[in-house]
Short mmCIF file of C-alpha atoms and ligand atoms in Angstrom, two decimals:
data_model
loop_
_atom_site.label_atom_id
_atom_site.label_comp_id
_atom_site.label_asym_id
_atom_site.label_seq_id
_atom_site.Cartn_x
_atom_site.Cartn_y
_atom_site.Cartn_z
CA UNK A 1 0.00 0.00 0.00
CA UNK A 2 1.18 3.48 -0.83
CA UNK A 3 2.26 5.56 2.15
CA UNK A 4 1.98 8.97 0.48
CA UNK A 5 -0.98 11.20 -0.25
CA UNK A 6 -1.72 14.37 -2.16
CA UNK A 7 -2.80 17.47 -0.24
CA UNK A 8 -3.56 21.06 -1.16
CA UNK A 9 -2.09 23.40 1.44
CA UNK A 10 -1.47 27.05 2.20
CA UNK A 11 1.93 27.67 3.80
CA UNK A 12 1.59 31.35 4.74
CA UNK A 13 -1.04 34.04 5.09
CA UNK A 14 -1.94 35.24 1.60
CA UNK A 15 0.03 32.38 0.07
CA UNK A 16 -0.80 30.48 -3.12
CA UNK A 17 -2.24 26.98 -3.31
CA UNK A 18 0.46 24.30 -3.13
CA UNK A 19 -0.05 20.66 -4.12
CA UNK A 20 2.14 18.74 -1.71
CA UNK A 21 2.83 15.05 -1.17
CA UNK A 22 2.73 14.06 2.49
CA UNK A 23 2.88 10.85 4.50
CA UNK A 24 -0.55 9.33 5.11
CA UNK A 25 -1.14 10.04 8.84
CA UNK A 26 -1.99 7.44 11.50
CA UNK A 27 -5.01 8.10 13.73
CA UNK A 28 -4.32 8.60 17.44
CA UNK A 29 -6.57 7.91 20.40
CA UNK A 30 -10.17 8.95 19.81
CA UNK A 31 -9.49 9.70 16.15
CA UNK A 32 -10.25 8.07 12.82
CA UNK A 33 -8.60 8.43 9.43
CA UNK A 34 -11.00 9.49 6.70
CA UNK A 35 -10.42 8.62 3.05
CA UNK A 36 -11.74 11.82 1.50
CA UNK A 37 -14.04 11.48 -1.51
CA UNK A 38 -15.24 15.08 -1.78
CA UNK A 39 -14.73 18.38 0.03
CA UNK A 40 -16.74 21.54 -0.49
CA UNK A 41 -15.06 24.93 -0.73
CA UNK A 42 -16.62 27.33 1.76
CA UNK A 43 -16.26 31.12 1.84
CA UNK A 44 -14.77 30.63 5.34
CA UNK A 45 -11.73 28.96 3.75
CA UNK A 46 -10.60 32.53 3.13
CA UNK A 47 -9.59 32.54 6.83
CA UNK A 48 -6.84 30.06 5.96
CA UNK A 49 -5.96 31.44 2.53
CA UNK A 50 -5.56 35.02 3.74
CA UNK A 51 -4.52 34.43 7.36
CA UNK A 52 -7.60 36.06 8.89
CA UNK A 53 -7.96 33.58 11.79
CA UNK A 54 -6.03 34.52 14.94
CA UNK A 55 -3.39 31.99 15.92
CA UNK A 56 -3.66 29.91 12.75
CA UNK A 57 -0.58 27.74 12.23
CA UNK A 58 0.88 27.05 8.79
CA UNK A 59 1.19 25.08 6.67
CA UNK A 60 -2.50 24.24 6.81
CA UNK A 61 -4.76 22.04 4.67
CA UNK A 62 -8.21 23.71 4.67
CA UNK A 63 -11.55 22.05 4.11
CA UNK A 64 -14.49 21.60 6.47
CA UNK A 65 -17.14 20.23 4.10
CA UNK A 66 -15.68 16.75 3.97
CA UNK A 67 -17.37 13.54 2.82
CA UNK A 68 -15.66 10.16 2.59
CA UNK A 69 -15.34 6.95 4.55
CA UNK A 70 -13.44 5.74 7.57
CA UNK A 71 -10.21 4.10 6.51
CA UNK A 72 -8.60 3.36 9.90
CA UNK A 73 -9.53 3.86 13.55
CA UNK A 74 -7.28 4.74 16.49
CA UNK A 75 -7.53 3.49 20.06
CA UNK A 76 -10.58 4.33 22.18
CA UNK A 77 -12.96 4.72 19.25
CA UNK A 78 -16.44 3.42 20.02
CA UNK A 79 -19.32 3.20 17.55
CA UNK A 80 -17.36 3.89 14.36
CA UNK A 81 -15.78 1.31 12.08
CA UNK A 82 -13.66 1.19 8.92
CA UNK A 83 -15.72 1.45 5.75
CA UNK A 84 -18.44 3.60 7.31
CA UNK A 85 -19.33 6.70 5.28
CA UNK A 86 -18.76 9.87 7.26
CA UNK A 87 -18.80 13.64 6.94
CA UNK A 88 -16.61 16.12 8.82
CA UNK A 89 -17.79 19.72 9.09
CA UNK A 90 -16.90 23.04 10.69
CA UNK A 91 -17.38 21.60 14.19
CA UNK A 92 -14.07 19.83 14.71
CA UNK A 93 -14.74 18.50 18.20
CA UNK A 94 -15.22 19.64 21.77
CA UNK A 95 -13.57 19.08 25.16
CA UNK A 96 -16.33 17.57 27.39
CA UNK A 97 -14.72 19.49 30.30
CA UNK A 98 -15.66 23.19 30.06
CA UNK A 99 -18.87 24.54 31.59
CA UNK A 100 -20.68 24.62 28.24
CA UNK A 101 -19.80 20.98 27.59
CA UNK A 102 -20.80 20.03 31.14
CA UNK A 103 -24.20 21.56 30.30
CA UNK A 104 -24.33 19.52 27.09
CA UNK A 105 -24.02 22.53 24.79
CA UNK A 106 -21.11 21.15 22.80
CA UNK A 107 -21.41 23.66 19.95
CA UNK A 108 -20.55 26.40 22.44
CA UNK A 109 -17.51 24.57 23.88
CA UNK A 110 -14.89 27.18 24.76
CA UNK A 111 -12.18 24.82 23.51
CA UNK A 112 -13.99 23.73 20.37
CA UNK A 113 -11.85 22.96 17.36
CA UNK A 114 -12.55 23.98 13.79
CA UNK A 115 -11.81 21.50 11.02
CA UNK A 116 -9.31 22.76 8.47
CA UNK A 117 -8.30 25.62 10.79
CA UNK A 118 -7.17 24.06 14.09
CA UNK A 119 -6.16 20.83 12.33
CA UNK A 120 -5.76 19.79 8.69
CA UNK A 121 -8.99 19.39 6.75
CA UNK A 122 -10.32 17.77 3.63
CA UNK A 123 -8.39 19.29 0.72
CA UNK A 124 -6.45 16.03 0.74
CA UNK A 125 -6.73 12.33 -0.03
CA UNK A 126 -6.81 11.50 3.69
CA UNK A 127 -7.38 13.41 6.93
CA UNK A 128 -7.61 12.65 10.63
CA UNK A 129 -10.71 13.59 12.62
CA UNK A 130 -11.78 13.22 16.26
CA UNK A 131 -14.90 11.08 16.68
CA UNK A 132 -16.69 14.13 18.10
CA UNK A 133 -16.54 15.62 14.57
CA UNK A 134 -18.08 12.67 12.70
CA UNK A 135 -21.51 12.54 11.06
CA UNK A 136 -22.78 9.34 9.43
CA UNK A 137 -23.80 9.85 5.79
CA UNK A 138 -27.05 8.19 4.65
CA UNK A 139 -26.55 5.67 1.82
CA UNK A 140 -28.58 7.63 -0.71
CA UNK A 141 -26.46 10.80 -0.51
CA UNK A 142 -23.53 11.00 -2.93
CA UNK A 143 -20.30 12.30 -1.38
CA UNK A 144 -20.20 15.46 -3.48
CA UNK A 145 -23.66 16.43 -2.19
CA UNK A 146 -22.97 15.42 1.41
CA UNK A 147 -19.93 17.71 1.59
CA UNK A 148 -21.75 21.07 1.34
CA UNK A 149 -24.33 19.93 3.90
CA UNK A 150 -21.52 19.70 6.50
CA UNK A 151 -21.16 23.50 6.72
CA UNK A 152 -23.53 25.45 4.46
CA UNK A 153 -26.35 22.95 4.98
CA UNK A 154 -26.16 22.48 8.74
CA UNK A 155 -25.76 26.21 9.28
CA UNK A 156 -29.03 27.17 7.63
CA UNK A 157 -31.01 24.04 8.57
CA UNK A 158 -30.01 24.25 12.21
CA UNK A 159 -30.68 28.00 12.26
CA UNK A 160 -34.18 27.56 10.83
CA UNK A 161 -35.22 24.61 12.99
CA UNK A 162 -34.20 26.50 16.14
CA UNK A 163 -35.61 29.84 14.99
CA UNK A 164 -38.93 29.54 16.80
CA UNK A 165 -40.92 29.82 13.55
CA UNK A 166 -43.79 27.37 13.34
CA UNK A 167 -45.32 25.62 10.34
CA UNK A 168 -47.34 28.05 8.24
CA UNK A 169 -45.55 31.16 9.48
CA UNK A 170 -43.74 33.42 7.04
CA UNK A 171 -40.01 32.78 6.76
CA UNK A 172 -37.99 34.85 4.31
CA UNK A 173 -34.58 33.94 2.92
CA UNK A 174 -32.58 36.97 1.85
CA UNK A 175 -30.00 36.19 -0.85
CA UNK A 176 -30.16 33.20 -3.21
CA UNK A 177 -26.55 32.01 -3.17
CA UNK A 178 -24.53 29.26 -1.51
CA UNK A 179 -26.46 29.43 1.78
CA UNK A 180 -29.70 30.91 0.46
CA UNK A 181 -30.44 28.27 -2.18
CA UNK A 182 -30.35 25.70 0.63
CA UNK A 183 -32.25 27.98 3.02
CA UNK A 184 -35.20 28.24 0.62
CA UNK A 185 -35.38 24.44 0.30
CA UNK A 186 -35.21 23.88 4.07
CA UNK A 187 -37.76 26.61 4.80
CA UNK A 188 -40.18 24.98 2.38
CA UNK A 189 -39.58 21.46 3.70
CA UNK A 190 -39.95 22.62 7.32
CA UNK A 191 -43.45 23.82 6.45
CA UNK A 192 -42.99 27.58 6.44
CA UNK A 193 -44.63 30.04 4.07
CA UNK A 194 -41.40 30.57 2.20
CA UNK A 195 -40.31 33.90 0.74
CA UNK A 196 -37.18 34.34 -1.38
CA UNK A 197 -35.70 37.85 -1.57
CA UNK A 198 -33.04 38.71 -4.12
CA UNK A 199 -32.08 41.65 -6.32
CA UNK A 200 -33.37 41.30 -9.88
CA UNK A 201 -35.78 38.70 -11.26
CA UNK A 202 -33.28 36.37 -12.92
CA UNK A 203 -33.31 34.01 -9.92
CA UNK A 204 -37.11 33.96 -9.53
CA UNK A 205 -37.70 30.77 -11.59
CA UNK A 206 -34.97 28.98 -9.65
CA UNK A 207 -36.23 30.22 -6.27
CA UNK A 208 -39.72 28.96 -7.08
CA UNK A 209 -38.30 25.64 -8.28
CA UNK A 210 -36.45 25.35 -4.94
CA UNK A 211 -39.76 25.79 -3.15
CA UNK A 212 -40.36 29.51 -2.58
CA UNK A 213 -44.08 30.36 -2.36
CA UNK A 214 -43.28 34.06 -2.89
CA UNK A 215 -40.47 35.93 -4.61
CA UNK A 216 -39.53 39.54 -3.88
CA UNK A 217 -37.30 41.37 -6.37
CA UNK A 218 -35.59 43.79 -3.99
CA UNK A 219 -34.33 45.98 -6.85
CA UNK A 220 -37.85 46.61 -8.20
CA UNK A 221 -39.87 46.55 -4.96
CA UNK A 222 -39.40 47.65 -1.38
CA UNK A 223 -38.77 44.35 0.42
CA UNK A 224 -40.13 45.69 3.72
CA UNK A 225 -43.46 46.73 2.16
CA UNK A 226 -43.72 43.42 0.33
CA UNK A 227 -43.05 41.44 3.54
CA UNK A 228 -45.57 43.49 5.52
CA UNK A 229 -48.20 42.72 2.85
CA UNK A 230 -47.69 39.09 3.86
CA UNK A 231 -48.15 40.04 7.53
CA UNK A 232 -44.44 40.37 8.24
CA UNK A 233 -41.85 37.63 8.49
CA UNK A 234 -41.56 35.61 11.69
CA UNK A 235 -37.99 34.95 10.65
CA UNK A 236 -35.74 36.50 8.04
CA UNK A 237 -32.66 34.39 7.31
CA UNK A 238 -30.12 36.92 6.03
CA UNK A 239 -27.59 35.15 3.82
CA UNK A 240 -26.49 37.94 1.46
CA UNK A 241 -23.30 39.54 2.88
CA UNK A 242 -24.60 43.09 2.56
CA UNK A 243 -24.89 44.93 5.88
CA UNK A 244 -26.99 47.79 4.54
CA UNK A 245 -29.52 45.51 2.86
CA UNK A 246 -29.72 43.23 5.93
CA UNK A 247 -30.19 46.15 8.34
CA UNK A 248 -33.12 47.53 6.36
CA UNK A 249 -35.02 44.24 6.63
CA UNK A 250 -35.80 44.61 10.35
CA UNK A 251 -38.96 46.55 9.49
CA UNK A 252 -40.14 43.57 7.42
CA UNK A 253 -40.43 41.39 10.53
CA UNK A 254 -43.72 40.54 12.21
CA UNK A 255 -44.22 41.22 15.91
CA UNK A 256 -41.71 39.11 17.85
CA UNK A 257 -39.91 38.36 14.59
CA UNK A 258 -36.23 37.53 14.38
CA UNK A 259 -33.61 38.67 11.91
CA UNK A 260 -31.33 35.66 11.86
CA UNK A 261 -27.79 36.11 10.56
CA UNK A 262 -25.75 32.92 10.03
CA UNK A 263 -22.90 34.47 7.98
CA UNK A 264 -21.01 37.66 8.72
CA UNK A 265 -21.11 40.66 6.39
CA UNK A 266 -17.88 42.69 6.38
CA UNK A 267 -19.54 45.84 7.75
CA UNK A 268 -21.48 46.25 11.02
CA UNK A 269 -25.29 46.27 10.88
CA UNK A 270 -27.10 49.56 11.50
CA UNK A 271 -30.35 48.67 13.21
CA UNK A 272 -33.34 50.88 13.98
CA UNK A 273 -33.74 50.03 17.66
CA UNK A 274 -37.19 51.63 17.91
CA UNK A 275 -38.31 49.03 15.40
CA UNK A 276 -36.92 46.30 17.66
CA UNK A 277 -38.63 47.74 20.72
CA UNK A 278 -42.02 48.56 19.23
CA UNK A 279 -42.33 45.13 17.59
CA UNK A 280 -40.46 43.19 20.31
CA UNK A 281 -38.16 42.05 17.53
CA UNK A 282 -34.67 40.69 17.75
CA UNK A 283 -31.51 40.33 15.73
CA UNK A 284 -29.59 37.11 16.33
CA UNK A 285 -26.56 35.30 15.06
CA UNK A 286 -26.45 31.58 14.52
CA UNK A 287 -23.49 29.26 15.01
CA UNK A 288 -23.34 26.20 12.78
CA UNK A 289 -23.90 23.15 15.01
CA UNK A 290 -22.39 19.92 16.26
CA UNK A 291 -21.58 16.83 14.22
CA UNK A 292 -24.91 15.32 15.28
CA UNK A 293 -26.67 18.46 14.01
CA UNK A 294 -24.82 17.92 10.72
CA UNK A 295 -26.01 14.30 10.64
CA UNK A 296 -29.56 15.51 11.27
CA UNK A 297 -29.08 17.81 8.28
CA UNK A 298 -27.87 14.94 6.07
CA UNK A 299 -30.79 12.76 7.14
CA UNK A 300 -33.41 15.50 6.70
CA UNK A 301 -31.98 16.37 3.29
CA UNK A 302 -32.08 12.75 2.15
CA UNK A 303 -35.61 12.34 3.54
CA UNK A 304 -37.08 15.45 1.92
CA UNK A 305 -35.04 15.68 -1.30
CA UNK A 306 -33.03 18.80 -0.50
CA UNK A 307 -30.02 19.05 -2.81
CA UNK A 308 -27.12 21.48 -3.01
CA UNK A 309 -26.42 22.83 -6.49
CA UNK A 310 -22.76 22.13 -7.07
CA UNK A 311 -19.92 22.45 -9.55
CA UNK A 312 -17.11 19.94 -9.10
CA UNK A 313 -13.37 20.25 -9.68
CA UNK A 314 -10.67 17.62 -9.13
CA UNK A 315 -8.39 18.28 -6.14
CA UNK A 316 -5.41 19.23 -8.30
CA UNK A 317 -7.45 22.13 -9.76
CA UNK A 318 -7.92 23.65 -6.29
CA UNK A 319 -6.65 27.08 -7.37
CA UNK A 320 -9.21 27.32 -10.21
CA UNK A 321 -11.94 25.97 -7.96
CA UNK A 322 -11.21 28.47 -5.18
CA UNK A 323 -11.08 31.36 -7.65
CA UNK A 324 -14.42 30.29 -9.12
CA UNK A 325 -15.98 30.11 -5.65
CA UNK A 326 -14.95 33.68 -4.92
CA UNK A 327 -15.82 35.05 -8.36
CA UNK A 328 -19.52 35.19 -7.51
CA UNK A 329 -20.28 33.32 -10.77
CA UNK A 330 -20.65 29.96 -9.08
CA UNK A 331 -24.03 28.27 -8.82
CA UNK A 332 -23.83 27.67 -5.90
CA UNK A 333 -21.19 25.57 -4.17
CA UNK A 334 -17.87 24.33 -5.48
CA UNK A 335 -16.85 20.83 -4.45
CA UNK A 336 -13.41 19.28 -4.83
CA UNK A 337 -13.50 15.60 -5.77
CA UNK A 338 -10.77 13.17 -4.80
CA UNK A 339 -10.14 10.08 -6.91
CA UNK A 340 -9.63 6.53 -5.67
ZN1 ZN B 1 -17.96 26.76 6.02
ZN1 ZN B 2 -15.90 22.13 26.13
#
């Protein structure tokens, strides 16, 4: 058996993609080795590429939308076996010791690890992962679809299912991109009156195909007025990274509505606080979720027929793939595929 593997790494902040041969690593206690089959490229991989994550150590192999199968298990691994299909997402494990873990809130662990940031991720033929980062992939999901569910998917699905919105209430998804095209599908499948908001009407047919009951062209109509005609949105999931556009949406909420922001725009929001007070509204962030949340996402997606729209590139074309992801021309997620 070969002892070497291909990886795509970044060796300094702002550095170029490097294809590097490394030794295939051996899993330690509580870890498995994953034979990677596919790995999505997430906007958050810019943290590694450009050195925007405090304390990041180089060289680093990014990638936290991993799908593959277990290839070897280390000591003290219970419940996972070689051959099992697994995903590894943003949540790269937790400590079981801190106060948040003692309360069972593992996503909020103060020592939580991030895959592809705190340890090498899935832009490689093999990677190591702690068992606390593993999600089992249902048989019917192909690896290249499972990958994007491990970050983009779990982030919006977990945000929506914990949002407090109930079946039949109005939920709007702002921005039809990498997160938004999944958000519309989940909102529909969770039973919400689903509104898609985007600038222009070119994405209206797609949004309706993904399940939107209503489409608001924010360049032709005032989104707030249009939402209030529907009674206001119980939840607005803001996925377009535009602080000004997001801030203005607060007035489109119903009483007790929530503006839910799962991805950070570069600029701060500017919120009309009187609107929050008078309507008892709130603005909230959402943090991805645990590996079990990711597995819930995979299972719900397989059950209800939610699919990411993807474009695939082989691992050795990582530079082209990354550039395409950040060009804004991608529809809607780029996934690296790994042969063998
Ligand atoms: Zn991500
Ligand atoms: Zn902890």
